[in-house]
mmCIF file of C-alpha atoms and ligand atoms in Angstrom:
data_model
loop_
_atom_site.group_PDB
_atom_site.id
_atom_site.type_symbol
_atom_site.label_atom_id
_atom_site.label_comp_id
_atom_site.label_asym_id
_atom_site.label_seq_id
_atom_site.Cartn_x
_atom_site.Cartn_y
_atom_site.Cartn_z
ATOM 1 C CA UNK A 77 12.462 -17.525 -8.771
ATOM 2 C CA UNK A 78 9.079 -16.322 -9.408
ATOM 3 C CA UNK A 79 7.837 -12.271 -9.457
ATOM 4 C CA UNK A 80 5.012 -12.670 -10.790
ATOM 5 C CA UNK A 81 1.599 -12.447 -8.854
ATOM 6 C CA UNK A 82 -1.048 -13.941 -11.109
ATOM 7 C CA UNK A 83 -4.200 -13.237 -8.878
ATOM 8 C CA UNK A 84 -5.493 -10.014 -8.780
ATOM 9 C CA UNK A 85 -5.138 -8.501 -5.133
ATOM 10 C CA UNK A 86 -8.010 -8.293 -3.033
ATOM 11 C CA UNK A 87 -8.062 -4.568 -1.605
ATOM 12 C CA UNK A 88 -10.792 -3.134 0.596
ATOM 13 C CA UNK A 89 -11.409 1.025 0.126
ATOM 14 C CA UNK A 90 -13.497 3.548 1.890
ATOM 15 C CA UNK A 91 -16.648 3.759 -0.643
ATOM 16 C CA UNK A 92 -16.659 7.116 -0.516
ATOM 17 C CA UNK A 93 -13.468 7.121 -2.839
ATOM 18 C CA UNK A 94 -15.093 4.278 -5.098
ATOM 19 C CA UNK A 95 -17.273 6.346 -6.230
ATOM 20 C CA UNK A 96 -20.001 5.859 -3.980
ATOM 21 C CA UNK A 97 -21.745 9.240 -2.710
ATOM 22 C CA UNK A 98 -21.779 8.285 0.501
ATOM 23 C CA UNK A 99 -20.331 11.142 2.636
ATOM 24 C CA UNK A 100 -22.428 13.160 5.223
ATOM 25 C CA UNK A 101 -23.134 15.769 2.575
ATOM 26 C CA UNK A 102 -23.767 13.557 -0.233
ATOM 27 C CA UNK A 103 -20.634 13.214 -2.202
ATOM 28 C CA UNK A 104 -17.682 10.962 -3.061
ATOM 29 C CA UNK A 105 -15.052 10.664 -5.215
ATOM 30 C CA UNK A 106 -13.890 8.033 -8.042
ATOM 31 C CA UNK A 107 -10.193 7.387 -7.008
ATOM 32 C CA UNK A 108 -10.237 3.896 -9.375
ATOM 33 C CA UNK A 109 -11.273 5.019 -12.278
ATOM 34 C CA UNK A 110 -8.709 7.541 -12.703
ATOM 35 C CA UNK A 111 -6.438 4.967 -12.577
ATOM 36 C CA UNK A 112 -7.269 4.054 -15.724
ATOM 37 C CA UNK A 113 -7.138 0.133 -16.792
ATOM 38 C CA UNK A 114 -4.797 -0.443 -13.853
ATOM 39 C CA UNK A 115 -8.016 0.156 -11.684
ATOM 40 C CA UNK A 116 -9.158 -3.581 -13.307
ATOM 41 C CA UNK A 117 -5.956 -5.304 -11.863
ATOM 42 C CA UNK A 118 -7.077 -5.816 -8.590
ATOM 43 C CA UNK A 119 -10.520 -7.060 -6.903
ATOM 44 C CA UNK A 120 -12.206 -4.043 -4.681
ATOM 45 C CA UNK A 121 -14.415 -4.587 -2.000
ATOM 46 C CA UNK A 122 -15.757 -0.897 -0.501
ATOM 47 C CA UNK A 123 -17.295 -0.426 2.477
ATOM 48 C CA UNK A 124 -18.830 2.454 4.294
ATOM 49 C CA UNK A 125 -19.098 2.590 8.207
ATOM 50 C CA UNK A 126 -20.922 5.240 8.685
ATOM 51 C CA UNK A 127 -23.664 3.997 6.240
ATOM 52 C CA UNK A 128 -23.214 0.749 7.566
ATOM 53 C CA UNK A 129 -24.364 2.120 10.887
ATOM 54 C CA UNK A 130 -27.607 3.260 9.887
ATOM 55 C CA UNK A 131 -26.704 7.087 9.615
ATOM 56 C CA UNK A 132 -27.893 7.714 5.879
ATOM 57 C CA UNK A 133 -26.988 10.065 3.175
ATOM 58 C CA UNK A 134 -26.707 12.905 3.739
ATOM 59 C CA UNK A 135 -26.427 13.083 7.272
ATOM 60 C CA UNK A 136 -25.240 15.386 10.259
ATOM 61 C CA UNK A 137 -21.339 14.760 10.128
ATOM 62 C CA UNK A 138 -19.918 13.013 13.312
ATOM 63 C CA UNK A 139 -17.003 13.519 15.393
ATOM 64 C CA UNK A 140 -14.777 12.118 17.884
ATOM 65 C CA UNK A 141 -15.436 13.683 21.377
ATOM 66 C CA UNK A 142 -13.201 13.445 24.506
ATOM 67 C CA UNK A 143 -10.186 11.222 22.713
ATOM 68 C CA UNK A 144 -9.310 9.384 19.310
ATOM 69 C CA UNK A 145 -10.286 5.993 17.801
ATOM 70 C CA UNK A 146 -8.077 3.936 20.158
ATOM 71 C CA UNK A 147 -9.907 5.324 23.672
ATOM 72 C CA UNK A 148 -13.174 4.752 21.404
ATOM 73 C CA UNK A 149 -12.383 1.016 21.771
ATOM 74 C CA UNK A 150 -11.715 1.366 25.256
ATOM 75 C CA UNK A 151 -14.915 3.156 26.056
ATOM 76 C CA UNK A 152 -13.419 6.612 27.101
ATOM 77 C CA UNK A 153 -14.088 8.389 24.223
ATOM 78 C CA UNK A 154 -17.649 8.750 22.184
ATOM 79 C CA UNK A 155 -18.680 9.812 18.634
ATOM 80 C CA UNK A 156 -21.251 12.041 18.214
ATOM 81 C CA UNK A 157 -23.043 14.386 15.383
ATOM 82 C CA UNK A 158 -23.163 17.696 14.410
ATOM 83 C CA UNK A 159 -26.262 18.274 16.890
ATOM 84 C CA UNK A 160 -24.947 16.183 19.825
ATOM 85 C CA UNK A 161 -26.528 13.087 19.271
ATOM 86 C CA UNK A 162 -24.202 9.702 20.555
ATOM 87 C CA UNK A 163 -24.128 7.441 17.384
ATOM 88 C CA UNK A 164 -21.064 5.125 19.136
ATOM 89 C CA UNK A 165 -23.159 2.403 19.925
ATOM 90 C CA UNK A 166 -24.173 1.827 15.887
ATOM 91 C CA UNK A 167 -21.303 3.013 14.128
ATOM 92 C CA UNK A 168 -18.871 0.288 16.561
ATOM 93 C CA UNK A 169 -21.549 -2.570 15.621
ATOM 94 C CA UNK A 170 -20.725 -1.122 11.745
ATOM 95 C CA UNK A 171 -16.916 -1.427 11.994
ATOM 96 C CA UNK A 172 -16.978 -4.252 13.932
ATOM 97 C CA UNK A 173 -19.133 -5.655 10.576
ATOM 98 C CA UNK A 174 -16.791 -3.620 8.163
ATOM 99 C CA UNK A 175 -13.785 -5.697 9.814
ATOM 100 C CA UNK A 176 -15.814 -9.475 9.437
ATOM 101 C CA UNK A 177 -16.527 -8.090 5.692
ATOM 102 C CA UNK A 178 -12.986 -7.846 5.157
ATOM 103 C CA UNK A 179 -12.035 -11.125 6.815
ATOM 104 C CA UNK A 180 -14.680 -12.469 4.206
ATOM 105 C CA UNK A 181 -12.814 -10.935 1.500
ATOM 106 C CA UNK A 182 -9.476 -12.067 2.074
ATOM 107 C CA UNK A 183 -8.106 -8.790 1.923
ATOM 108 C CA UNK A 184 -4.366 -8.057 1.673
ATOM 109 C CA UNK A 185 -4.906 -4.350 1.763
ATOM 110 C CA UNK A 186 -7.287 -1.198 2.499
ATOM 111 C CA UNK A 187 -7.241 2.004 1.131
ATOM 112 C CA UNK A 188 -8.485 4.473 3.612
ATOM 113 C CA UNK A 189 -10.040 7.835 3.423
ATOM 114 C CA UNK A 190 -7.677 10.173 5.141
ATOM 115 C CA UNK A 191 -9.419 13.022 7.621
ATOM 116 C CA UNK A 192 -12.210 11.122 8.621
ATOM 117 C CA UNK A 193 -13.068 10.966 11.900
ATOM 118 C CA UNK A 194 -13.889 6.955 10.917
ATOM 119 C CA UNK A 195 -11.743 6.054 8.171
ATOM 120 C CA UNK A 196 -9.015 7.867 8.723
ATOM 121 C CA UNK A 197 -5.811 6.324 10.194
ATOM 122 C CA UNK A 198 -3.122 9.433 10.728
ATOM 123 C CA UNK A 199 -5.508 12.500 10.776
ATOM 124 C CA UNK A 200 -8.843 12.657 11.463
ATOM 125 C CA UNK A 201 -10.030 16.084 10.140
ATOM 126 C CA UNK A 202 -9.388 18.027 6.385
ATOM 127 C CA UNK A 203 -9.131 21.136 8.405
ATOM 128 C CA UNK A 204 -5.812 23.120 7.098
ATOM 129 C CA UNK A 205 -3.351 21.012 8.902
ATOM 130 C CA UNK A 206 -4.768 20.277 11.536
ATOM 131 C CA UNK A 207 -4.448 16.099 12.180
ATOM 132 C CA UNK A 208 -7.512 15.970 14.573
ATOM 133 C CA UNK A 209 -7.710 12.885 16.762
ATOM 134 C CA UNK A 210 -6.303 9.893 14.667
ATOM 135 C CA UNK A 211 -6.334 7.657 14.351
ATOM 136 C CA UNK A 212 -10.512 7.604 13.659
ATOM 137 C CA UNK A 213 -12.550 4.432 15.020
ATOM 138 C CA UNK A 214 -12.244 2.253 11.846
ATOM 139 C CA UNK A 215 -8.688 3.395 11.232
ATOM 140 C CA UNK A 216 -8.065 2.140 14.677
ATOM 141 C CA UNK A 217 -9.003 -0.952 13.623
ATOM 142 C CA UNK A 218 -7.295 -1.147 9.956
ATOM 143 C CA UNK A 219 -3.843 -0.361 12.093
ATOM 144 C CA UNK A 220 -4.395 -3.352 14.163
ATOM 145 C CA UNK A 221 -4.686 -5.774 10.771
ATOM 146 C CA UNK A 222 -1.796 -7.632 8.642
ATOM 147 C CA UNK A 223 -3.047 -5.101 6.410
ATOM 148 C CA UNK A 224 -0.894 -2.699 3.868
ATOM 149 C CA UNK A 225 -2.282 0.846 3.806
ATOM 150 C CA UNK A 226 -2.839 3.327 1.543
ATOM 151 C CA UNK A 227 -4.401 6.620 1.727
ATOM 152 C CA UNK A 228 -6.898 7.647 -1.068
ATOM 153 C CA UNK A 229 -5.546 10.817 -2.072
ATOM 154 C CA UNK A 230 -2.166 9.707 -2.787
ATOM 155 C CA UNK A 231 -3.923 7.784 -5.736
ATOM 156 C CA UNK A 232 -4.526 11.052 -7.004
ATOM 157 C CA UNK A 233 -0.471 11.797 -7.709
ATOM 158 C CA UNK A 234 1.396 9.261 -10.472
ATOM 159 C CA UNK A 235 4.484 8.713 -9.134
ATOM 160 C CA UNK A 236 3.111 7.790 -5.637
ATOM 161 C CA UNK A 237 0.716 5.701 -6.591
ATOM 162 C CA UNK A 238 3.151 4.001 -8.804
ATOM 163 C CA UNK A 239 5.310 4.060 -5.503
ATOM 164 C CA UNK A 240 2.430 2.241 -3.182
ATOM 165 C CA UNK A 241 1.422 -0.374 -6.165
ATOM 166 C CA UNK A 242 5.124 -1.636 -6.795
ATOM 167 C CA UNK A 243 5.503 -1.843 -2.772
ATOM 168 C CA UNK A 244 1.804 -3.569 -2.545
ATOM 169 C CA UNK A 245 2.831 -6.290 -5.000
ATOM 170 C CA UNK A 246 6.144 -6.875 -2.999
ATOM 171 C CA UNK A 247 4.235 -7.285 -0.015
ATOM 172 C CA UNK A 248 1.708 -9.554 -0.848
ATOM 173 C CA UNK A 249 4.029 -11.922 -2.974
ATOM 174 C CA UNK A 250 6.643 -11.818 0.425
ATOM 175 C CA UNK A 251 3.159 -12.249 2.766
ATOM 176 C CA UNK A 252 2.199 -15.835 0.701
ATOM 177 C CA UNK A 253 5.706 -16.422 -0.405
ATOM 178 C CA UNK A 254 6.503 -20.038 0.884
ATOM 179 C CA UNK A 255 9.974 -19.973 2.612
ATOM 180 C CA UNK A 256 11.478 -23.250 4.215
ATOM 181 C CA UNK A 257 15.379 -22.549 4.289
ATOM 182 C CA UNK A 258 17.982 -20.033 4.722
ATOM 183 C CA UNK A 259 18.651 -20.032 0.707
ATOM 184 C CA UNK A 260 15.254 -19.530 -0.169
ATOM 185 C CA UNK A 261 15.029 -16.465 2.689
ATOM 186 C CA UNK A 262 18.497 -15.069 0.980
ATOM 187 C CA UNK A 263 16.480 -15.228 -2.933
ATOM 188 C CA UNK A 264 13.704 -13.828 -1.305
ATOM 189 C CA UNK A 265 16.039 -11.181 -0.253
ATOM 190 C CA UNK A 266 17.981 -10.595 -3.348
ATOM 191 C CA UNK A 267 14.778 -9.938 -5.125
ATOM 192 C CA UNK A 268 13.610 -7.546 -2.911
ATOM 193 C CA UNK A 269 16.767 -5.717 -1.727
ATOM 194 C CA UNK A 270 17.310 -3.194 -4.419
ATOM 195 C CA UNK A 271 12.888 -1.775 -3.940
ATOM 196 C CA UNK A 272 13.849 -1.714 0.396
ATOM 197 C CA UNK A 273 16.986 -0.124 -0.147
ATOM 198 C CA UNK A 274 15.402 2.680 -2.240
ATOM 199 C CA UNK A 275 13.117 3.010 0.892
ATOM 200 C CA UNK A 276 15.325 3.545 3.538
ATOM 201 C CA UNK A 277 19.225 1.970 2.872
ATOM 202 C CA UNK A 278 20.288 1.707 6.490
ATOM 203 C CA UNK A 279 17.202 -0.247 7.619
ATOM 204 C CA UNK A 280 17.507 -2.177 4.613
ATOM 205 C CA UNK A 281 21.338 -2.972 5.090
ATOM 206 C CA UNK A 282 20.392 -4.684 9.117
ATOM 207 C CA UNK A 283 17.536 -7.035 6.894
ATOM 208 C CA UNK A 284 20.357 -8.200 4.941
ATOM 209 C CA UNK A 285 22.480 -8.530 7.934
ATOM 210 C CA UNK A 286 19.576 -10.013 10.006
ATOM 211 C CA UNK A 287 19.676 -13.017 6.983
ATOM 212 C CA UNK A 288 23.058 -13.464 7.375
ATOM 213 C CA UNK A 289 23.307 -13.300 11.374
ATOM 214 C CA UNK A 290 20.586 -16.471 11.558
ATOM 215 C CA UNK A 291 22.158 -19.822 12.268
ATOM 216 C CA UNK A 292 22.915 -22.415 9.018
ATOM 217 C CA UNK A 293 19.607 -24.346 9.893
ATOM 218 C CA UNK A 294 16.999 -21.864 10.754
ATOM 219 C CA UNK A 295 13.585 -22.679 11.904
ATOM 220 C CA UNK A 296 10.349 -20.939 10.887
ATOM 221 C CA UNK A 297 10.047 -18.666 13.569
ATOM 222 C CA UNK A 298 13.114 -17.098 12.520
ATOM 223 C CA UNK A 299 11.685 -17.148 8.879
ATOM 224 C CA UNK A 300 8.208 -15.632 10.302
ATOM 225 C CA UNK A 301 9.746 -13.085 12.321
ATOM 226 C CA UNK A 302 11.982 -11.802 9.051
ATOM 227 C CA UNK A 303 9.334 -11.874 7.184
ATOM 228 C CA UNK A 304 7.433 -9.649 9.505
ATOM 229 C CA UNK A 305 9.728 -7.384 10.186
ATOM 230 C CA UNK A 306 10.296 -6.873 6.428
ATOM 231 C CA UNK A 307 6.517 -6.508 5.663
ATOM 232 C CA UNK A 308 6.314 -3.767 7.739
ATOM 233 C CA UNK A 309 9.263 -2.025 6.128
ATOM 234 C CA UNK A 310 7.330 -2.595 2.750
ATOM 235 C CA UNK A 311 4.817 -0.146 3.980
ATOM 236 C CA UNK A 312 6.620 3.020 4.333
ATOM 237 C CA UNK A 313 6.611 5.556 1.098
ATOM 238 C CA UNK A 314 10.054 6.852 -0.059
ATOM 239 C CA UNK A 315 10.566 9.623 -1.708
ATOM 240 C CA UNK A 316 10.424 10.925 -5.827
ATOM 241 C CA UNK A 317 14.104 12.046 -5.971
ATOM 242 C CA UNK A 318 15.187 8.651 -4.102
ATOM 243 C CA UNK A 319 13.093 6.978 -7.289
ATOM 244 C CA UNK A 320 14.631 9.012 -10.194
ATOM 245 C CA UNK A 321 18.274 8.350 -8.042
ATOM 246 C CA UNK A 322 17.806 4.876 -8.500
ATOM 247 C CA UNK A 323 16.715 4.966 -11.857
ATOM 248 C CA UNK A 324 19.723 5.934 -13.558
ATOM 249 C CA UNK A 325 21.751 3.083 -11.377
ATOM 250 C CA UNK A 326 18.844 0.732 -12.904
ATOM 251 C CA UNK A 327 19.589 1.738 -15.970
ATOM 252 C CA UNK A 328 23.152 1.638 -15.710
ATOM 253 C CA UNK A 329 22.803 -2.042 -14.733
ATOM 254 C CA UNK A 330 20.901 -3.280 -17.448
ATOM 255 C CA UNK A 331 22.381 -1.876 -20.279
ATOM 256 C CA UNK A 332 25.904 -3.801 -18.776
ATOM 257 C CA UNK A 333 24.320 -6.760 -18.195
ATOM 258 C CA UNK A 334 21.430 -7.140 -20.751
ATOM 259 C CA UNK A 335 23.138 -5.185 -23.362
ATOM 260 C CA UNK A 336 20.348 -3.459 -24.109
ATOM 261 C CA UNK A 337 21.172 -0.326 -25.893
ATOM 262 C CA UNK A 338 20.475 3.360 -24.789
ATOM 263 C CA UNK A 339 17.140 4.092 -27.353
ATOM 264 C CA UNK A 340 15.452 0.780 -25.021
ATOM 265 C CA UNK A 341 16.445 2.990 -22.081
ATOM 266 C CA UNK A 342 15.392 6.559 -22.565
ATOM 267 C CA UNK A 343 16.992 7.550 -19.001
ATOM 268 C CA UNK A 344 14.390 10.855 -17.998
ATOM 269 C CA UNK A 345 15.992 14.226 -17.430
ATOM 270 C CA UNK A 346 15.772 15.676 -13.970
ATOM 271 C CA UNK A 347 13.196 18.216 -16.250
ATOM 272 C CA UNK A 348 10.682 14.963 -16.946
ATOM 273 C CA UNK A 349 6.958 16.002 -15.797
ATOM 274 C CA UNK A 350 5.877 13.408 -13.833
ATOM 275 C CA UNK A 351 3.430 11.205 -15.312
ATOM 276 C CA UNK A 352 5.987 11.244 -18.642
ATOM 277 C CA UNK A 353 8.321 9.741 -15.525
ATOM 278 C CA UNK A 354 5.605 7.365 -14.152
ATOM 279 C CA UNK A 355 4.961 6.054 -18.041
ATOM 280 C CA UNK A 356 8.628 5.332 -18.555
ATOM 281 C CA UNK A 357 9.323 3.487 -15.262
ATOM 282 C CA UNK A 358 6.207 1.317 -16.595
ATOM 283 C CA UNK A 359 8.131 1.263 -20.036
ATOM 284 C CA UNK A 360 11.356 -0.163 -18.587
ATOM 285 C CA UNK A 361 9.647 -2.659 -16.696
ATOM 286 C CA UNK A 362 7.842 -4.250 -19.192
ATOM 287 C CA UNK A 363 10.908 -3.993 -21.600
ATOM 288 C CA UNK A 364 12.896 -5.844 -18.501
ATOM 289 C CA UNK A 365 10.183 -8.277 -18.262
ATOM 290 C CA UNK A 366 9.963 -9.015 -21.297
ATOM 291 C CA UNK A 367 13.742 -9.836 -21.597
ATOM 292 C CA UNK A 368 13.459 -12.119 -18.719
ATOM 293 C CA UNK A 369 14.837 -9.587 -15.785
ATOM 294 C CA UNK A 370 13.250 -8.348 -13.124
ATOM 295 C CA UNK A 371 13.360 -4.611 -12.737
ATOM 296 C CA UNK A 372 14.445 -4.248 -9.753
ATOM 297 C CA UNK A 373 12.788 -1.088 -8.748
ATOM 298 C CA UNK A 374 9.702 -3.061 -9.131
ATOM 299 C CA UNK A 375 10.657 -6.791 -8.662
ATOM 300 C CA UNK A 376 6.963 -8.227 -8.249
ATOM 301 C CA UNK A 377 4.471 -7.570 -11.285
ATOM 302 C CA UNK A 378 1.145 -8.562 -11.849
ATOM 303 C CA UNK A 379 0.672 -10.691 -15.321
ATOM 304 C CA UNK A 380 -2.918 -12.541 -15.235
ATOM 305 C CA UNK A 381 -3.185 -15.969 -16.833
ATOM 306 C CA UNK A 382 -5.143 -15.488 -20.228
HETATM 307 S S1 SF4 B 36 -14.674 8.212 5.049
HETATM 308 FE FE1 SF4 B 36 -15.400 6.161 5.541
HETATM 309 S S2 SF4 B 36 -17.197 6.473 6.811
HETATM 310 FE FE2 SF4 B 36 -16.794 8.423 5.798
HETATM 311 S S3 SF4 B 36 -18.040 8.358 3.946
HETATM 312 FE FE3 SF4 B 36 -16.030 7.581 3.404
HETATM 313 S S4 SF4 B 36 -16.227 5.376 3.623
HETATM 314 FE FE4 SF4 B 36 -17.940 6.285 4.720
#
């Protein structure tokens, strides 16, 4: 079966963490380019509500006033700036362009600005701890999307981002992956059992058992409702010491059954900073790939055509 996605993945991102200086108080920060060359692997399309609304840089900051993003929609709550002025009426015209932008683009998934009381989708403020009203008025939106989320500042951290890109790919290769039978739903499954069991292991054991619980001839709305169910599992972050767990197993596994010897495997110590962890999980994958396995803590890579 193929793992391989060859098209670069359309993802939409809050400007503001694109680089664009397009906060209230005239700044922003460059998320992609720290990643390096990975930034070049996938297509970005940034937007910027606020902006889009009219409100200019810099600009009184705005907040969410009698409820969050959701009673926004339903007209019980307003937004409103730092000196009281309403700006609801432009800034839902702006997301409600932001959104058509991002049907445009064919987007599979958005990186959001956490803490804003417009981009953000589980706090709304950068206040100490303090969550605010989230989800903001464009989060609101993004959570109502077949989208896969991300929040900027976990680009910031190796081993999570590495953690949201190998679950990204997964995603969008399950989202466009063409199942017609109950064999091709069980290979989908064996590829992508070992990356949901690291996420959770009892949620992952009832997908398996969901597969094998279907009748012998199963229509698609049992395939659509699978794959569903098992796109939004692909969203949820797991954990660093779950990841270095797994590794060794990995490891284990591969030198049995690809005979690969310990020097192509240099299994990292529990002592391993982590980017030197981040840089060999990359290591073993392309080593896997390039002897024809799949690693399975990161079944779906990305490998343009040249
Ligand atoms: S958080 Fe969203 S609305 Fe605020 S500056 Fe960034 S992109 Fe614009």
């Amino acid at each position: 079966m193929e793992f391989i996605l060859k098209e670069k993945i359309r993802i939409g991102i809050s400007a503001c963490t694109f680089g664009a200086k397009t906060r209230w108080n005239y700044r922003g920060w460059d998320y992609v380019s720290d990643l390096g060359r990975q930034g070049h692997d996938y297509t970005w399309v940034p937007v910027c509500p606020e902006v889009m609304a009219g409100l200019g840089v810099p600009r009184d900051p705005v907040r969410l006033v009698s409820g969050n993003g959701e009673d926004f929609w339903q007209g019980k709550a307003k937004v409103k700036n730092r000196k009281g002025m309403d700006v609801s009426f432009q800034l839902k015209e702006a997301c409600q362009e932001a959104l058509s932008i991002m049907e445009r683009s064919k987007l599979d998934a958005f990186i959001f600005m956490e803490g804003s009381p417009t981009c953000g989708v589980y706090r709304t403020t950068l206040k100490e701890r303090r969550l605010g009203k989230p989800p903001g008025v464009f989060g609101s939106l993004l959570l109502k999307e077949d989208l896969f989320l991300v929040p900027a500042l976990d680009m910031q951290s190796p081993w999570k981002w590495w953690d949201w890109s190998r679950r990204l790919h997964a995603f969008v290769w399950l989202k466009h992956k063409e199942i017609k039978t109950k064999k091709d739903l069980y290979d989908v499954w064996h590829m992508l059992k070992f990356l949901c069991q690291e996420v959770d292991m009892p949620s992952a054991r009832q997908l398996g058992t969901d597969i094998a619980d279907l009748p012998k001839s199963i229509d698609q709305t049992h395939i659509e409702e699978w794959r569903s169910k098992t796109l939004r599992f692909l969203r949820q972050p797991t954990t660093l010491k779950r990841i270095q767990g797994n590794l060794q197993k990995h490891y284990k596994h591969y030198r049995k059954v690809c005979g690969l010897k310990p020097k192509d495997l240099d299994v990292p110590g529990a002592e391993t900073g982590k980017q030197k962890f981040v840089d060999e999980l990359k290591r073993a994958e392309r080593r896997m790939a390039e002897s024809g396995y799949s690693f399975a803590g990161n079944p779906v890579l990305y490998r343009p055509n040249r």
